[in-house]
Coordinates of C-alpha atoms in Angstrom, one line a residue:
Chain A
M1 CA 4.5 -12.9 -52.9
P2 CA 1.9 -12.1 -50.3
D3 CA -1.7 -12.6 -51.1
V4 CA -3.8 -9.6 -52.3
I5 CA -6.9 -8.9 -50.3
T6 CA -9.7 -6.5 -50.8
L7 CA -11.4 -4.2 -48.3
T8 CA -13.4 -1.0 -48.6
V9 CA -12.4 2.5 -47.7
N10 CA -15.5 4.9 -47.6
G11 CA -17.4 2.2 -49.6
R12 CA -14.8 1.9 -52.4
P13 CA -12.9 -1.4 -52.9
V14 CA -9.2 -1.2 -52.3
Q15 CA -6.6 -3.9 -52.9
V16 CA -3.6 -4.3 -50.6
A17 CA -1.1 -6.9 -49.8
E18 CA -2.0 -9.2 -46.8
G19 CA -0.1 -7.8 -43.8
D20 CA -0.5 -4.2 -44.8
M21 CA -1.8 -1.8 -42.2
V22 CA -5.1 0.0 -42.6
S23 CA -3.2 3.3 -42.9
T24 CA -1.7 2.0 -46.1
A25 CA -5.1 1.0 -47.5
V26 CA -6.4 4.5 -46.7
A27 CA -3.5 6.1 -48.5
A28 CA -3.9 3.7 -51.4
A29 CA -7.6 4.8 -51.6
G30 CA -6.3 8.4 -52.1
E31 CA -7.9 9.7 -48.9
T32 CA -5.9 12.4 -47.1
S33 CA -8.1 13.2 -44.1
Y34 CA -8.1 10.1 -41.8
R35 CA -10.1 12.0 -39.2
R36 CA -10.9 15.5 -38.1
S37 CA -9.6 17.3 -35.0
V38 CA -11.9 19.0 -32.5
S39 CA -11.5 22.3 -34.5
G40 CA -12.2 20.5 -37.8
Q41 CA -8.7 20.2 -39.2
P42 CA -7.8 17.1 -41.3
R43 CA -5.5 14.6 -39.6
G44 CA -3.4 11.7 -40.8
P45 CA -0.6 9.3 -39.7
L46 CA 2.2 11.2 -38.1
C47 CA 4.3 8.7 -36.0
G48 CA 3.3 5.5 -37.7
M49 CA 3.9 3.6 -34.6
G50 CA 0.7 3.9 -32.5
I51 CA 1.7 6.7 -30.2
C52 CA 0.2 9.9 -31.7
F53 CA -3.3 8.6 -32.3
E54 CA -3.6 11.0 -35.3
C55 CA -4.4 8.2 -37.8
R56 CA -7.6 7.0 -36.1
V57 CA -10.4 5.8 -38.4
T58 CA -13.6 3.8 -38.0
I59 CA -13.3 0.1 -38.8
D60 CA -16.3 -2.1 -39.1
G61 CA -18.4 0.5 -37.1
C62 CA -15.8 0.8 -34.3
A63 CA -14.5 4.4 -34.0
H64 CA -11.1 5.6 -32.9
R65 CA -9.1 2.6 -34.3
R66 CA -5.5 3.4 -35.0
S67 CA -5.1 2.7 -38.7
C68 CA -1.3 2.4 -38.4
Q69 CA -1.6 -0.5 -35.9
T70 CA -4.4 -2.4 -37.5
P71 CA -3.6 -5.1 -40.1
C72 CA -6.0 -5.2 -43.1
R73 CA -8.4 -8.1 -43.3
P74 CA -10.5 -9.1 -46.3
G75 CA -13.9 -7.4 -46.4
M76 CA -13.0 -4.8 -43.7
Q77 CA -15.1 -1.6 -43.9
V78 CA -13.0 1.5 -43.2
V79 CA -14.5 4.9 -42.9
T80 CA -12.4 8.1 -42.7
D81 CA -12.8 11.8 -42.0
G82 CA -14.8 11.2 -38.8
V83 CA -14.1 12.4 -35.3
Chain B
V1 CA -15.9 47.5 7.5
S2 CA -17.3 50.9 7.1
G3 CA -16.3 54.2 5.5
K4 CA -13.9 53.4 2.6
T5 CA -14.4 50.3 0.4
P6 CA -12.3 47.5 1.8
D7 CA -9.0 46.3 0.6
I8 CA -9.4 42.5 0.2
V9 CA -7.0 39.6 -0.4
I10 CA -8.5 36.5 -1.8
V11 CA -6.5 33.3 -1.3
G12 CA -7.3 30.9 -4.2
A13 CA -8.2 31.5 -7.8
G14 CA -10.4 28.5 -8.3
I15 CA -13.9 29.1 -9.5
V16 CA -15.1 30.1 -6.1
G17 CA -12.3 32.6 -5.4
S18 CA -12.6 34.0 -8.9
S19 CA -16.3 34.5 -8.6
C20 CA -15.8 36.2 -5.2
A21 CA -13.1 38.4 -6.9
A22 CA -15.5 39.3 -9.7
E23 CA -18.3 40.3 -7.4
L24 CA -16.2 42.2 -4.9
A25 CA -14.3 44.1 -7.6
A26 CA -17.5 44.9 -9.4
G27 CA -18.8 46.2 -6.1
G28 CA -16.0 48.6 -5.8
A29 CA -13.6 46.8 -3.5
S30 CA -9.9 46.8 -4.1
V31 CA -9.1 43.1 -4.6
L32 CA -5.8 41.1 -4.8
V33 CA -6.1 37.4 -5.7
L34 CA -3.3 35.0 -4.8
E35 CA -2.9 31.7 -6.6
G36 CA 0.0 29.3 -6.0
D37 CA -0.7 27.1 -9.0
T38 CA -2.8 27.4 -12.2
V39 CA -5.9 29.5 -12.2
G40 CA -8.8 27.1 -11.9
G41 CA -6.4 24.2 -11.7
G42 CA -7.6 22.5 -8.5
A43 CA -11.0 20.9 -7.8
T44 CA -12.3 23.4 -10.4
A45 CA -10.4 21.5 -13.2
A46 CA -10.9 18.1 -11.7
G47 CA -14.7 18.3 -11.5
M48 CA -17.4 17.7 -14.2
G49 CA -18.7 21.2 -14.6
H50 CA -22.3 20.2 -14.0
L51 CA -24.6 23.1 -13.1
V52 CA -27.3 21.4 -11.2
V53 CA -30.2 22.1 -8.8
M54 CA -30.0 19.7 -5.9
D55 CA -32.6 19.1 -3.2
D56 CA -30.8 17.2 -0.5
S57 CA -31.9 20.0 1.9
E58 CA -33.9 23.2 1.6
E59 CA -30.6 25.2 2.0
E60 CA -28.8 23.3 -0.7
F61 CA -31.8 23.8 -3.0
A62 CA -31.9 27.5 -2.3
L63 CA -28.2 28.0 -3.0
T64 CA -28.1 25.8 -6.1
R65 CA -31.3 27.2 -7.6
Y66 CA -30.1 30.8 -7.0
S67 CA -26.7 30.0 -8.5
R68 CA -28.0 28.1 -11.5
Q69 CA -30.2 31.1 -12.2
L70 CA -27.1 33.4 -12.1
W71 CA -25.4 31.1 -14.6
L72 CA -28.5 31.2 -16.9
D73 CA -28.5 35.0 -16.7
L74 CA -24.8 35.0 -17.5
A75 CA -25.1 32.5 -20.4
P76 CA -25.4 35.0 -23.2
E77 CA -22.1 36.7 -22.2
L78 CA -20.1 33.5 -21.9
P79 CA -17.6 33.0 -24.7
R80 CA -17.6 29.8 -26.7
P81 CA -14.6 28.2 -25.1
V82 CA -16.6 28.1 -21.8
E83 CA -18.6 25.3 -23.6
F84 CA -21.8 26.3 -21.8
E85 CA -24.6 23.9 -22.8
R86 CA -28.1 23.7 -21.5
C87 CA -28.3 20.0 -21.8
G88 CA -30.5 19.2 -18.8
T89 CA -30.0 16.5 -16.1
I90 CA -31.8 13.2 -16.2
W91 CA -32.1 11.5 -12.9
V92 CA -32.5 7.8 -13.7
A93 CA -34.8 5.5 -11.7
A94 CA -33.8 1.9 -11.7
D95 CA -36.7 0.5 -9.7
D96 CA -40.1 1.3 -8.3
E97 CA -38.7 2.8 -5.1
E98 CA -36.5 5.2 -7.2
M99 CA -39.5 6.0 -9.4
T100 CA -41.3 7.3 -6.2
F101 CA -38.3 9.6 -5.7
V102 CA -38.9 10.9 -9.3
T103 CA -42.5 11.7 -8.4
Q104 CA -41.4 13.4 -5.1
K105 CA -38.6 15.3 -6.8
H106 CA -41.0 16.5 -9.6
G107 CA -43.4 17.8 -7.0
Y108 CA -40.7 19.4 -4.9
Y109 CA -39.1 21.2 -7.8
G110 CA -42.5 22.1 -9.3
T111 CA -43.8 23.9 -6.3
R112 CA -40.5 25.9 -6.1
G113 CA -40.6 26.9 -9.7
V114 CA -37.9 24.7 -11.2
A115 CA -39.0 23.0 -14.5
T116 CA -38.8 19.2 -14.6
E117 CA -40.4 16.5 -16.7
I118 CA -41.2 12.9 -15.7
L119 CA -39.9 10.4 -18.2
D120 CA -41.5 6.9 -18.3
S121 CA -39.4 3.9 -19.3
Q122 CA -39.9 4.5 -23.0
A123 CA -39.4 8.2 -22.9
L124 CA -36.1 7.6 -21.1
R125 CA -35.0 5.2 -23.8
E126 CA -35.8 7.8 -26.4
A127 CA -34.0 10.5 -24.5
E128 CA -30.9 8.3 -23.9
P129 CA -30.8 5.3 -26.3
H130 CA -27.7 3.8 -24.8
L131 CA -29.2 3.3 -21.3
R132 CA -29.9 -0.3 -20.6
P133 CA -33.4 -1.6 -21.2
G134 CA -35.7 -2.1 -18.3
L135 CA -35.0 1.1 -16.3
M136 CA -38.2 2.5 -14.8
G137 CA -37.9 6.1 -15.9
G138 CA -36.4 9.3 -14.8
L139 CA -36.7 13.0 -14.1
L140 CA -35.5 15.5 -16.6
V141 CA -34.4 18.8 -15.1
T142 CA -34.6 20.8 -18.2
E143 CA -32.5 23.9 -17.3
D144 CA -29.5 22.2 -15.7
C145 CA -26.3 22.9 -17.7
V146 CA -22.7 21.9 -18.2
L147 CA -19.7 24.0 -18.8
Y148 CA -15.9 23.8 -18.9
A149 CA -15.0 25.1 -15.5
P150 CA -11.3 26.1 -15.9
V151 CA -12.2 28.4 -18.8
A152 CA -15.2 29.8 -17.0
T153 CA -13.0 30.5 -14.0
R154 CA -10.4 32.4 -16.2
W155 CA -13.4 34.4 -17.6
L156 CA -14.7 35.3 -14.1
L157 CA -11.2 36.3 -13.0
D158 CA -10.7 38.4 -16.1
K159 CA -14.0 40.1 -15.2
A160 CA -12.5 40.9 -11.8
L161 CA -9.3 42.2 -13.4
L162 CA -11.4 44.5 -15.7
H163 CA -12.8 46.0 -12.5
G164 CA -9.4 46.7 -11.2
A165 CA -8.6 43.5 -9.3
R166 CA -5.0 42.2 -9.4
L167 CA -3.8 38.7 -9.6
R168 CA -0.5 37.5 -8.1
P169 CA 0.2 34.1 -9.7
G170 CA 2.8 31.8 -8.4
V171 CA 2.7 32.8 -4.8
R172 CA 1.7 30.2 -2.3
A173 CA -0.1 31.2 0.9
V174 CA 0.9 29.2 3.9
K175 CA -0.9 30.9 6.8
I176 CA -3.9 33.2 7.2
S177 CA -4.3 35.2 10.4
T178 CA -6.2 38.4 11.3
G179 CA -6.1 40.6 8.3
E180 CA -2.9 39.1 6.9
V181 CA -1.6 36.3 4.7
K182 CA 1.9 34.8 5.0
L183 CA 3.5 33.5 1.8
S184 CA 5.9 30.6 1.4
N185 CA 8.6 33.1 0.4
G186 CA 8.4 34.7 3.8
E187 CA 6.5 37.8 2.7
T188 CA 3.4 38.9 4.6
I189 CA 0.5 40.7 2.8
R190 CA -1.8 42.8 5.0
A191 CA -5.3 43.8 4.1
D192 CA -8.6 45.0 5.6
L193 CA -10.0 41.5 4.9
V194 CA -8.7 38.1 3.9
V195 CA -11.0 35.6 2.1
N196 CA -9.9 31.9 2.3
A197 CA -11.1 30.4 -0.9
A198 CA -8.5 27.7 -1.0
G199 CA -10.9 24.7 -1.4
A200 CA -9.6 21.5 -0.1
E201 CA -6.4 23.3 1.0
S202 CA -8.4 25.9 3.1
P203 CA -8.1 24.0 6.4
K204 CA -4.3 23.9 6.1
L205 CA -4.0 27.7 6.1
M206 CA -5.7 28.5 9.5
P207 CA -7.4 26.8 12.4
D208 CA -11.2 26.0 12.7
V209 CA -12.0 25.4 9.0
P210 CA -14.3 22.3 9.2
V211 CA -13.5 21.0 5.7
R212 CA -12.3 17.6 4.8
P213 CA -10.9 16.5 1.4
R214 CA -13.1 14.0 -0.4
K215 CA -11.3 12.4 -3.2
G216 CA -13.0 11.7 -6.6
H217 CA -12.1 9.9 -9.8
L218 CA -13.2 10.8 -13.4
A219 CA -12.6 9.3 -16.8
I220 CA -13.0 10.8 -20.2
T221 CA -13.4 9.0 -23.5
A222 CA -12.4 9.8 -27.1
R223 CA -15.0 11.7 -29.1
Y224 CA -18.3 9.9 -29.8
P225 CA -20.6 12.8 -30.7
G226 CA -24.2 12.2 -29.8
F227 CA -23.5 9.1 -27.7
V228 CA -25.0 10.8 -24.6
R229 CA -27.2 13.9 -24.8
H230 CA -27.9 14.9 -21.2
Q231 CA -26.1 14.8 -17.9
V232 CA -27.3 11.4 -16.8
V233 CA -27.1 10.4 -13.2
E234 CA -28.5 7.5 -11.3
L235 CA -30.9 8.5 -8.4
G236 CA -28.7 6.3 -6.2
Y237 CA -26.2 9.2 -6.6
L238 CA -28.0 11.0 -3.9
K239 CA -27.2 8.1 -1.5
S240 CA -23.6 8.1 -2.7
A241 CA -23.0 11.8 -2.6
H242 CA -24.7 12.5 0.7
G243 CA -24.2 9.2 2.5
T244 CA -21.5 8.9 5.1
A245 CA -19.8 5.8 3.6
T246 CA -16.1 6.1 3.4
E247 CA -16.2 5.0 -0.2
S248 CA -18.9 5.0 -2.8
V249 CA -19.4 5.2 -6.6
A250 CA -22.4 6.2 -8.7
F251 CA -23.3 6.3 -12.4
N252 CA -22.9 9.8 -13.7
V253 CA -22.1 10.7 -17.3
Q254 CA -21.9 13.9 -19.2
P255 CA -21.7 14.9 -22.9
R256 CA -18.8 17.3 -23.6
A257 CA -19.0 19.9 -26.4
T258 CA -16.2 18.0 -28.1
G259 CA -18.3 14.8 -28.3
Q260 CA -16.3 13.2 -25.5
V261 CA -18.1 11.4 -22.7
L262 CA -17.1 12.3 -19.1
I263 CA -17.7 9.4 -16.8
G264 CA -18.0 9.6 -13.0
S265 CA -18.2 9.4 -10.1
S266 CA -16.4 8.2 -6.9
R267 CA -16.2 9.5 -3.4
Q268 CA -13.5 8.6 -0.9
F269 CA -12.7 10.1 2.5
G270 CA -9.3 9.5 4.1
R271 CA -7.3 9.4 0.9
D272 CA -4.9 12.2 0.4
D273 CA -2.8 10.8 -2.4
R274 CA -3.4 12.0 -5.9
E275 CA -2.9 8.6 -7.5
T276 CA -5.7 7.0 -9.5
N277 CA -6.8 4.0 -7.6
A278 CA -7.5 1.1 -9.9
P279 CA -10.0 -0.8 -7.7
I280 CA -12.3 2.2 -7.2
L281 CA -11.9 3.4 -10.8
S282 CA -12.8 -0.1 -11.9
K283 CA -15.9 -0.1 -9.6
M284 CA -16.9 3.3 -11.0
L285 CA -16.6 2.2 -14.6
V286 CA -18.4 -1.1 -13.9
R287 CA -21.2 0.9 -12.4
A288 CA -21.4 3.1 -15.4
I289 CA -21.5 0.1 -17.8
E290 CA -24.3 -1.4 -15.7
Y291 CA -26.4 1.6 -16.6
M292 CA -25.0 2.2 -20.1
P293 CA -23.6 -1.1 -21.5
D294 CA -22.3 0.4 -24.7
L295 CA -19.9 2.5 -22.7
A296 CA -17.8 -0.7 -22.7
D297 CA -17.0 -0.2 -26.4
L298 CA -15.7 3.4 -26.0
A299 CA -12.1 4.2 -25.6
V300 CA -11.2 6.0 -22.3
I301 CA -8.3 8.3 -23.1
R302 CA -7.6 9.8 -19.6
T303 CA -8.4 9.3 -15.9
W304 CA -7.6 11.7 -13.1
T305 CA -8.5 12.5 -9.5
G306 CA -9.3 15.6 -7.5
F307 CA -10.3 16.6 -4.0
R308 CA -13.7 18.1 -3.1
P309 CA -13.7 20.4 0.0
A310 CA -16.4 18.6 2.0
T311 CA -18.3 19.8 5.1
S312 CA -20.2 17.6 7.5
D313 CA -23.6 19.2 6.6
A314 CA -23.0 19.3 2.8
L315 CA -23.3 23.1 2.7
P316 CA -20.5 25.5 2.0
L317 CA -18.9 28.0 4.4
V318 CA -19.6 31.5 3.2
G319 CA -19.0 34.4 5.7
P320 CA -16.9 35.6 8.6
H321 CA -14.7 33.1 10.3
T322 CA -15.7 32.5 13.9
Q323 CA -12.3 33.0 15.5
L324 CA -10.2 35.2 13.4
E325 CA -11.4 38.7 12.8
R326 CA -11.1 40.2 9.3
V327 CA -11.0 36.7 7.8
Y328 CA -13.9 35.3 5.7
L329 CA -14.4 31.8 4.4
A330 CA -15.6 30.9 0.9
T331 CA -14.9 27.2 0.9
G332 CA -16.5 23.8 1.7
H333 CA -18.5 23.5 -1.6
E334 CA -17.8 19.8 -2.0
G335 CA -18.9 18.6 -5.4
L336 CA -21.2 21.6 -6.1
G337 CA -18.6 24.4 -6.3
I338 CA -19.0 24.9 -10.0
T339 CA -22.7 25.5 -9.6
T340 CA -22.6 27.4 -6.3
S341 CA -19.6 29.6 -7.2
L342 CA -21.8 32.4 -8.5
G343 CA -24.2 32.3 -5.6
T344 CA -21.2 32.2 -3.2
G345 CA -19.5 35.2 -4.8
R346 CA -22.8 37.2 -4.6
L347 CA -23.6 36.3 -1.0
L348 CA -20.0 36.9 0.2
A349 CA -20.0 40.3 -1.5
D350 CA -23.4 41.1 -0.1
Q351 CA -22.1 40.5 3.4
I352 CA -18.8 42.4 3.0
L353 CA -20.3 45.3 1.1
G354 CA -23.4 45.5 3.3
R355 CA -26.0 44.8 0.6
P356 CA -29.2 42.9 1.1
P357 CA -28.8 39.3 -0.1
A358 CA -31.3 37.7 -2.5
I359 CA -31.5 34.5 -0.3
P360 CA -30.9 34.1 3.4
V361 CA -27.1 33.7 4.1
E362 CA -27.5 32.2 7.6
P363 CA -27.4 28.5 6.5
Y364 CA -24.0 29.0 5.0
L365 CA -22.4 31.1 7.8
P366 CA -19.3 29.4 9.3
S367 CA -20.8 30.3 12.7
R368 CA -23.2 27.3 12.5
F369 CA -20.2 25.2 13.4
A370 CA -19.1 27.4 16.4
G371 CA -18.9 25.4 19.6
A372 CA -18.5 22.1 17.7
S373 CA -15.7 19.8 18.7
V374 CA -13.0 21.7 16.8
H375 CA -11.4 22.9 20.0
A376 CA -11.1 19.5 21.5

């Protein structure tokens, strides 16, 4: 059994298994808009393998991180629905 | 050309050719535009789209000021996708010597009616918080602008088409001679006048076009809205842009309407390959990070190159060719073609249609190079 860790998505605590990607934590938090396109459309994970860049979120203040390629860490602060 | 309005073929639908087409068609000429590639897809698309008044010479100042005014006049008509923004230019002074240039520039622009504001060190930090601490100050040129040049070009060309001009896309001109253009498919198009507006390609089409390609690199980041607010350029840019060094870089960043940051700039003579060159790109980015350290944390998503059509006196060639009759030049704009496209279109149409120009055309006539070593 992997350890359970806690991080926040848009300020709300979310529990995921260690080794889960941030994209999973965002989904677990019930968020559907990971970011917004230039024309304001909601975007989310498409390819799940780091190619499409649609799943970008802000992690610990750093924008444009690919949530599907970033493993969750305890205490991480994830913000969605940005640029 | 007298009597009837002339029948004109323009070679090249970059921003300069499209502006010439719009002016000539609006003036009643019958215009055909030839473009072998994408409209506005050459240096027009490769550049930054900075509309800037420059003062390297009186002649450069006259043409850039005139052209910027034409852009400001046009601004209310420009559709949103042109991304026209009056963001202003900040010329950054790194030391005391450069601060004296700020004062000089302020005086020069002021006496000629161009609004500027001197920023001290603190005002500069407030205007652009991501600049490194310790810079001396800068000069804000409040009415400089930026736009997205490929879309502006399409808009200018559409204006020409509304006035009856025609576009033949996908045809490549290979040779211009008196009143005619030969195409790569063997066809020859005849006209009263031919305008060579082929930018960096213009010297390949006919003899005696004193233009050399000057390669540049640019990088663009992902979207970081508000990271930079003005076009911000180091004053050392003037040395880089107008020096004769084979290779140079300068700090030059621009906010895009999308929130992206466009990062320049480099200048290289003697390179005709389109490849991005890692050493000069790296020098360019290092220079940018020296001025704006936080740039290092942004993600660059694309880099590319382009070729500026450069002349030896940093002024464009606008007017009749010295050797070939019934051939005009509208080329040689180097890195200022987005700004000076409108002035060029107006001044070329003034010459062809016999109208009085708003500023003297003599400094830009190709005849200033007549008798130079081009016949050697």
